[in-house]
Amino acid sequence: MVNPRIVAIFGATGTQGSAVIDGLLQDGTFSVRAITRNPEGSAAKALQDRGVEVVKGDLEEPASLIPALEGSECVYAVTLPYFNKTSEYEMGKNVVDASKAVGVKFFVWSSLPSASKLSKGKYTQVHHFDQKAAVDGYLATSGVPFATVQTGYYLENAWRLKNLIKTESGYEMRVAVFPPNVPQVFTWVAKDLGPAVTALMTQYNTRPEDIMSQNFVVATARISYQQLADTYSKGLGVPVKLVSLPTTGRQPVDDMLKMESEFGIFNEVQTFPDPKLVKLGVRLEPFENFTEVVKTRL
Ligand SMILES: NC(=O)c1ccc[n+]([C@@H]2O[C@H](COP(=O)([O-])OP(=O)(O)OC[C@H]3O[C@@H](n4cnc5c(N)ncnc54)[C@H](OP(=O)(O)O)[C@@H]3O)[C@@H](O)[C@H]2O)c1
């Protein structure tokens, strides 16, 4: 029998959405509906093979979102910066409006803090932070019950952005802009985002005081890149040489890294995992264990 409790997931074929789907499928409380622009693609077919309903929807096309969300109890939404014609704020607004129109009961928005605010006006071009934060404000006045999650710098960027390269003697960790000994906040998306979002969705109606309108930072560690390189080196048994680069080649990303290193990020969370997630029973994977993934992936 089909489970009538449906969670609709945006970014289902991407890093965040896949992690959320893994968490929800493992838990089993909900049926999962993946929303994609390309339901005929191989990523969508792979989801169907796992029992996920696949529905066409495009965050840039508001009219596509109502039928895509119809009947869903919860929504997980993440937007992609810079690659669409529409701004992240507009896309976020589109999905909030559609969620309201179909009566979604709980909306989880993948957000980031405002870089302009965090840097006290020094960095105003980090649009992928500021626009997500602006959607938080829109959500707060929308009447849609919601929580936000924020992720740190992905450990998965090791291969996504080729931050970690295998060499003849070991590995090279390429770190652009960010000073090697300043703490950064890291997230193991594939391991940790699923359990965190699943905890919010399975408990939003029983523990609203701990969840509604709250922000949850899903991150496993606040450590420097040098500490991360040393951890990999220890686990892999080979040298991991840190190489500093002057730029990522993309100004908003350079500004983001400067902003994070100068002002800190997620400063409201003293220790990771975020105690608010721990209170909901979420257990995150120690970042040291990511070394095992590096061994097999790279
Ligand atoms: N990289 C990091 O370290 C980091 C850290 C914190 C936050 N973030 C944030 O994470 C977000 C990216 O998430 P991700 O890593 O999961 O991305 P990803 O792996 O690149 O996947 C992007 C997803 O977005 C979907 N998508 C793109 N445009 C869409 C549209 N117009 N309508 C509907 N779906 C659309 C794609 O779905 P289809 O192609 O199937 O339609 C795909 O599933 C960014 O906003 C970034 O700022 C990244």
Coordinates of C-alpha atoms and ligand atoms in Angstrom, one line a residue:
M1 CA 0.0 0.0 0.0
V2 CA 1.3 3.5 -0.8
N3 CA 2.2 5.5 2.2
P4 CA -0.1 8.6 2.2
R5 CA 2.6 10.7 3.9
I6 CA 4.6 12.2 1.1
V7 CA 7.8 14.3 1.3
A8 CA 8.7 16.2 -1.9
I9 CA 12.4 16.7 -2.5
F10 CA 14.0 19.3 -4.7
G11 CA 17.6 18.8 -5.8
A12 CA 16.8 15.1 -5.6
T13 CA 19.4 14.2 -8.2
G14 CA 22.0 16.3 -6.5
T15 CA 24.2 16.0 -3.4
Q16 CA 21.9 17.4 -0.8
G17 CA 18.6 15.9 -2.1
S18 CA 20.1 12.4 -2.5
A19 CA 21.3 12.5 1.1
V20 CA 17.9 13.5 2.3
I21 CA 16.3 10.8 0.2
D22 CA 18.7 8.2 1.7
G23 CA 17.7 9.3 5.2
L24 CA 14.0 9.2 4.6
L25 CA 14.0 5.9 2.8
Q26 CA 16.1 4.4 5.7
D27 CA 13.6 5.7 8.2
G28 CA 10.5 4.6 6.3
T29 CA 7.9 7.0 7.8
F30 CA 7.3 8.8 4.5
S31 CA 7.0 8.1 0.8
V32 CA 9.5 10.1 -1.2
R33 CA 8.7 12.2 -4.2
A34 CA 11.7 13.4 -6.2
I35 CA 11.2 16.6 -8.2
T36 CA 13.5 17.0 -11.2
R37 CA 13.6 18.9 -14.4
N38 CA 14.5 15.7 -16.2
P39 CA 12.3 12.7 -15.1
E40 CA 13.6 10.7 -18.1
G41 CA 17.3 11.0 -17.0
S42 CA 19.4 8.2 -15.6
A43 CA 19.5 9.8 -12.1
A44 CA 15.7 9.9 -12.0
K45 CA 15.4 6.3 -13.2
A46 CA 17.8 5.2 -10.5
L47 CA 15.6 6.8 -7.9
Q48 CA 12.5 5.1 -9.4
D49 CA 14.3 1.8 -9.0
R50 CA 14.6 2.5 -5.3
G51 CA 10.9 3.1 -4.9
V52 CA 10.9 6.9 -5.2
E53 CA 8.1 8.6 -7.1
V54 CA 9.6 10.9 -9.7
V55 CA 7.8 14.1 -10.8
K56 CA 8.7 16.9 -13.2
G57 CA 9.1 20.3 -11.7
D58 CA 11.2 23.4 -12.3
L59 CA 11.9 26.0 -9.7
E60 CA 12.0 28.6 -12.5
E61 CA 8.5 27.7 -13.6
P62 CA 6.0 28.4 -10.8
A63 CA 3.2 26.8 -12.7
S64 CA 5.1 23.5 -12.7
L65 CA 5.4 23.5 -8.9
I66 CA 1.7 23.2 -7.9
P67 CA 1.1 19.8 -9.6
A68 CA 4.5 18.7 -8.5
L69 CA 3.8 19.4 -4.8
E70 CA 0.1 18.4 -4.7
G71 CA -0.6 16.0 -1.9
S72 CA 2.8 16.4 -0.2
E73 CA 2.9 16.8 3.6
C74 CA 6.6 18.0 3.8
V75 CA 9.0 19.7 1.3
Y76 CA 12.8 19.8 1.3
A77 CA 14.0 22.6 -1.0
V78 CA 17.5 23.6 -2.1
T79 CA 18.3 26.0 -4.9
L80 CA 21.3 26.2 -7.1
P81 CA 23.1 29.6 -7.5
Y82 CA 24.4 31.2 -10.7
F83 CA 23.4 28.4 -13.1
N84 CA 19.7 29.4 -13.6
K85 CA 18.3 32.5 -15.2
T86 CA 16.1 33.1 -12.1
S87 CA 17.7 34.2 -8.8
E88 CA 17.8 31.9 -5.9
Y89 CA 15.5 34.3 -4.0
E90 CA 12.9 34.1 -6.8
M91 CA 13.2 30.3 -7.0
G92 CA 12.9 30.0 -3.2
K93 CA 9.8 32.3 -3.3
N94 CA 8.3 30.2 -6.0
V95 CA 8.5 27.0 -4.0
V96 CA 7.3 28.7 -0.8
D97 CA 4.3 30.1 -2.6
A98 CA 3.5 26.7 -4.2
S99 CA 3.8 25.0 -0.9
K100 CA 1.4 27.4 0.7
A101 CA -1.1 26.9 -2.2
V102 CA -1.2 23.2 -1.8
G103 CA -1.2 23.2 2.0
V104 CA 2.2 21.8 2.8
K105 CA 2.4 21.2 6.6
F106 CA 6.2 21.5 7.0
F107 CA 8.8 23.0 4.8
V108 CA 12.6 22.6 5.3
W109 CA 14.7 25.2 3.5
S110 CA 18.3 24.7 2.8
S111 CA 19.7 28.0 3.7
L112 CA 22.9 29.9 4.5
P113 CA 23.4 33.0 6.6
S114 CA 23.6 36.5 5.1
A115 CA 27.2 37.3 4.2
S116 CA 26.4 41.0 4.1
K117 CA 25.1 40.9 7.6
L118 CA 27.8 38.5 9.0
S119 CA 30.6 40.7 7.5
K120 CA 28.9 43.9 8.7
G121 CA 28.6 45.1 5.1
K122 CA 32.2 44.2 4.0
Y123 CA 31.1 41.3 1.6
T124 CA 28.0 42.2 -0.3
Q125 CA 28.5 40.1 -3.4
V126 CA 28.1 36.6 -1.9
H127 CA 24.8 36.2 -3.5
H128 CA 24.5 32.5 -2.8
F129 CA 24.4 33.3 0.9
D130 CA 22.4 36.5 0.9
Q131 CA 19.7 35.2 -1.4
K132 CA 19.1 32.1 0.6
A133 CA 19.0 34.2 3.8
A134 CA 16.4 36.4 2.1
V135 CA 14.2 33.4 1.6
D136 CA 14.3 32.8 5.3
G137 CA 12.7 36.2 5.7
Y138 CA 10.1 35.4 3.1
L139 CA 9.3 32.1 4.8
A140 CA 8.9 33.7 8.2
T141 CA 6.1 35.9 6.9
S142 CA 4.5 33.3 4.5
G143 CA 2.5 31.4 7.0
V144 CA 4.1 28.1 5.8
P145 CA 5.4 26.2 8.9
F146 CA 9.1 25.8 8.4
A147 CA 12.6 25.1 9.7
T148 CA 15.9 25.9 8.0
V149 CA 19.1 23.8 7.7
Q150 CA 22.5 25.1 6.9
T151 CA 25.5 23.1 5.7
G152 CA 29.2 23.8 6.0
Y153 CA 31.8 23.4 3.4
Y154 CA 31.2 19.9 2.0
L155 CA 33.8 17.2 2.7
E156 CA 32.6 15.8 -0.6
N157 CA 34.2 18.8 -2.3
A158 CA 37.3 16.6 -2.1
W159 CA 36.1 15.1 -5.5
R160 CA 33.3 17.5 -6.4
L161 CA 35.6 20.4 -6.7
K162 CA 38.8 18.3 -6.9
N163 CA 40.1 19.7 -3.6
L164 CA 42.0 16.5 -3.0
I165 CA 44.2 15.0 -5.7
K166 CA 46.1 11.7 -5.6
T167 CA 49.8 12.1 -6.3
E168 CA 52.6 9.7 -6.6
S169 CA 53.6 10.0 -2.9
G170 CA 50.2 10.6 -1.3
Y171 CA 47.6 13.4 -1.8
E172 CA 47.6 17.1 -2.5
M173 CA 44.9 19.2 -0.7
R174 CA 44.2 22.3 -2.7
V175 CA 42.8 25.1 -0.6
A176 CA 42.0 28.4 -2.3
V177 CA 41.9 31.7 -0.5
F178 CA 41.2 30.2 3.0
P179 CA 44.3 30.4 5.3
P180 CA 45.4 26.8 6.3
N181 CA 45.3 27.3 10.1
V182 CA 42.0 29.2 10.4
P183 CA 39.0 27.0 11.4
Q184 CA 36.4 26.1 8.7
V185 CA 33.1 24.3 9.3
F186 CA 32.7 21.0 7.4
T187 CA 29.7 18.9 6.6
W188 CA 29.7 15.3 5.5
V189 CA 26.5 15.7 3.4
A190 CA 25.9 12.1 2.3
K191 CA 26.1 10.9 5.9
D192 CA 24.6 13.6 8.0
L193 CA 22.0 15.6 6.1
G194 CA 19.7 12.7 5.8
P195 CA 19.4 11.8 9.5
A196 CA 19.1 15.5 10.4
V197 CA 16.3 16.3 8.0
T198 CA 14.5 13.0 8.7
A199 CA 14.5 13.9 12.4
L200 CA 12.9 17.3 11.6
M201 CA 10.3 15.8 9.4
T202 CA 9.4 12.9 11.7
Q203 CA 9.1 15.1 14.8
Y204 CA 7.9 18.5 13.6
N205 CA 4.3 17.7 14.7
T206 CA 5.2 16.2 18.1
R207 CA 8.0 18.6 19.1
P208 CA 7.0 21.9 17.3
E209 CA 8.6 24.0 20.1
D210 CA 12.0 22.4 19.3
I211 CA 11.7 22.6 15.5
M212 CA 9.4 25.2 14.1
S213 CA 11.0 28.4 12.7
Q214 CA 14.4 27.2 14.0
N215 CA 17.7 26.9 12.2
F216 CA 19.8 23.7 12.4
V217 CA 23.5 23.8 11.4
V218 CA 24.2 20.3 10.0
A219 CA 28.0 20.1 10.3
T220 CA 30.4 17.6 11.8
A221 CA 33.5 19.6 12.7
R222 CA 35.0 23.1 13.1
I223 CA 38.7 22.5 12.2
S224 CA 41.4 24.0 10.0
Y225 CA 42.3 22.7 6.6
Q226 CA 45.7 21.8 8.1
Q227 CA 44.0 19.7 10.7
L228 CA 41.8 18.0 8.0
A229 CA 44.9 17.3 5.9
D230 CA 46.7 15.8 9.0
T231 CA 43.7 13.6 9.8
Y232 CA 43.6 12.3 6.3
S233 CA 47.3 11.7 6.3
K234 CA 47.1 9.7 9.6
G235 CA 44.2 7.6 8.3
L236 CA 45.6 7.0 4.9
G237 CA 49.1 6.4 6.0
V238 CA 50.6 8.7 3.3
P239 CA 51.5 12.4 3.3
V240 CA 48.7 14.9 2.5
K241 CA 50.4 18.1 1.4
L242 CA 48.4 21.3 1.7
V243 CA 48.7 23.7 -1.3
S244 CA 47.3 27.2 -1.0
L245 CA 45.9 28.8 -4.1
P246 CA 45.2 32.5 -4.5
T247 CA 41.7 32.2 -6.1
T248 CA 38.9 29.8 -6.9
G249 CA 38.5 31.7 -10.2
R250 CA 35.0 32.8 -9.1
Q251 CA 34.7 36.2 -7.2
P252 CA 31.6 35.4 -5.1
V253 CA 33.2 32.1 -3.9
D254 CA 36.5 33.9 -3.1
D255 CA 34.5 36.5 -1.2
M256 CA 32.6 33.7 0.6
L257 CA 35.9 32.1 1.7
K258 CA 37.3 35.5 2.8
M259 CA 34.2 36.3 4.7
E260 CA 34.2 32.9 6.4
S261 CA 37.8 33.1 7.4
E262 CA 37.7 36.7 8.6
F263 CA 34.3 36.6 10.5
G264 CA 33.8 32.9 11.2
I265 CA 30.6 31.1 10.2
F266 CA 27.8 29.5 12.2
N267 CA 29.3 31.3 15.2
E268 CA 26.1 30.7 17.2
V269 CA 27.0 27.0 17.4
Q270 CA 29.8 26.4 19.9
T271 CA 30.4 22.7 19.4
F272 CA 29.4 20.3 16.6
P273 CA 27.2 18.5 16.2
D274 CA 24.7 21.3 16.8
P275 CA 23.2 20.6 20.2
K276 CA 19.7 21.4 18.8
L277 CA 20.1 18.3 16.6
V278 CA 21.5 16.2 19.4
K279 CA 18.4 17.1 21.4
L280 CA 16.3 15.6 18.6
G281 CA 18.3 12.3 18.8
V282 CA 20.4 13.0 15.7
R283 CA 23.8 11.3 15.7
L284 CA 26.4 12.6 13.2
E285 CA 29.3 10.7 11.8
P286 CA 32.8 11.7 13.1
F287 CA 34.6 13.6 10.3
E288 CA 37.6 11.3 10.8
N289 CA 35.7 8.4 9.3
F290 CA 35.5 10.3 6.0
T291 CA 39.1 9.1 5.4
E292 CA 37.6 5.7 4.6
V293 CA 35.5 7.3 1.8
V294 CA 38.7 9.1 0.5
K295 CA 40.4 5.7 0.3
T296 CA 37.7 4.2 -1.9
R297 CA 36.7 7.4 -3.9
L298 CA 40.1 8.9 -4.7
Ligands
LIG1 N1 29.5 22.9 -2.1 C1 29.5 23.3 -0.8 O1 30.5 23.1 -0.1 C2 28.2 23.9 -0.2 C3 28.2 24.2 1.1 C4 27.0 24.7 1.7 C5 25.9 25.0 0.8 N2 26.0 24.7 -0.5 C6 24.8 25.0 -1.3 O2 24.3 23.8 -1.8 C7 23.5 24.1 -2.9 C8 23.7 23.0 -4.0 O3 23.2 21.8 -3.6 P1 23.8 20.4 -4.1 O4 25.2 20.4 -3.7 O5 22.9 19.3 -3.7 O6 23.7 20.7 -5.7 P2 24.0 19.7 -6.9 O7 24.6 18.4 -6.4 O8 24.8 20.5 -7.9 O9 22.6 19.4 -7.5 C9 21.8 20.4 -7.9 C10 20.3 20.0 -7.9 O10 19.5 21.1 -8.1 C11 18.5 20.8 -9.0 N3 18.1 21.9 -9.8 C12 18.9 22.8 -10.4 N4 18.1 23.8 -11.0 C13 16.8 23.5 -10.7 C14 15.6 24.1 -11.1 N5 15.5 25.2 -11.8 N6 14.5 23.5 -10.7 C15 14.5 22.3 -10.0 N7 15.6 21.7 -9.6 C16 16.8 22.3 -10.0 C17 19.1 19.7 -9.9 O11 18.0 18.8 -10.3 P3 17.7 18.3 -11.8 O12 18.9 18.6 -12.6 O13 17.4 16.9 -11.6 O14 16.5 19.1 -12.2 C18 20.0 18.9 -8.9 O15 19.4 17.9 -8.3 C19 23.9 25.4 -3.4 O16 22.9 26.3 -3.2 C20 25.1 25.8 -2.6 O17 25.2 27.2 -2.3 C21 27.1 24.1 -1.0

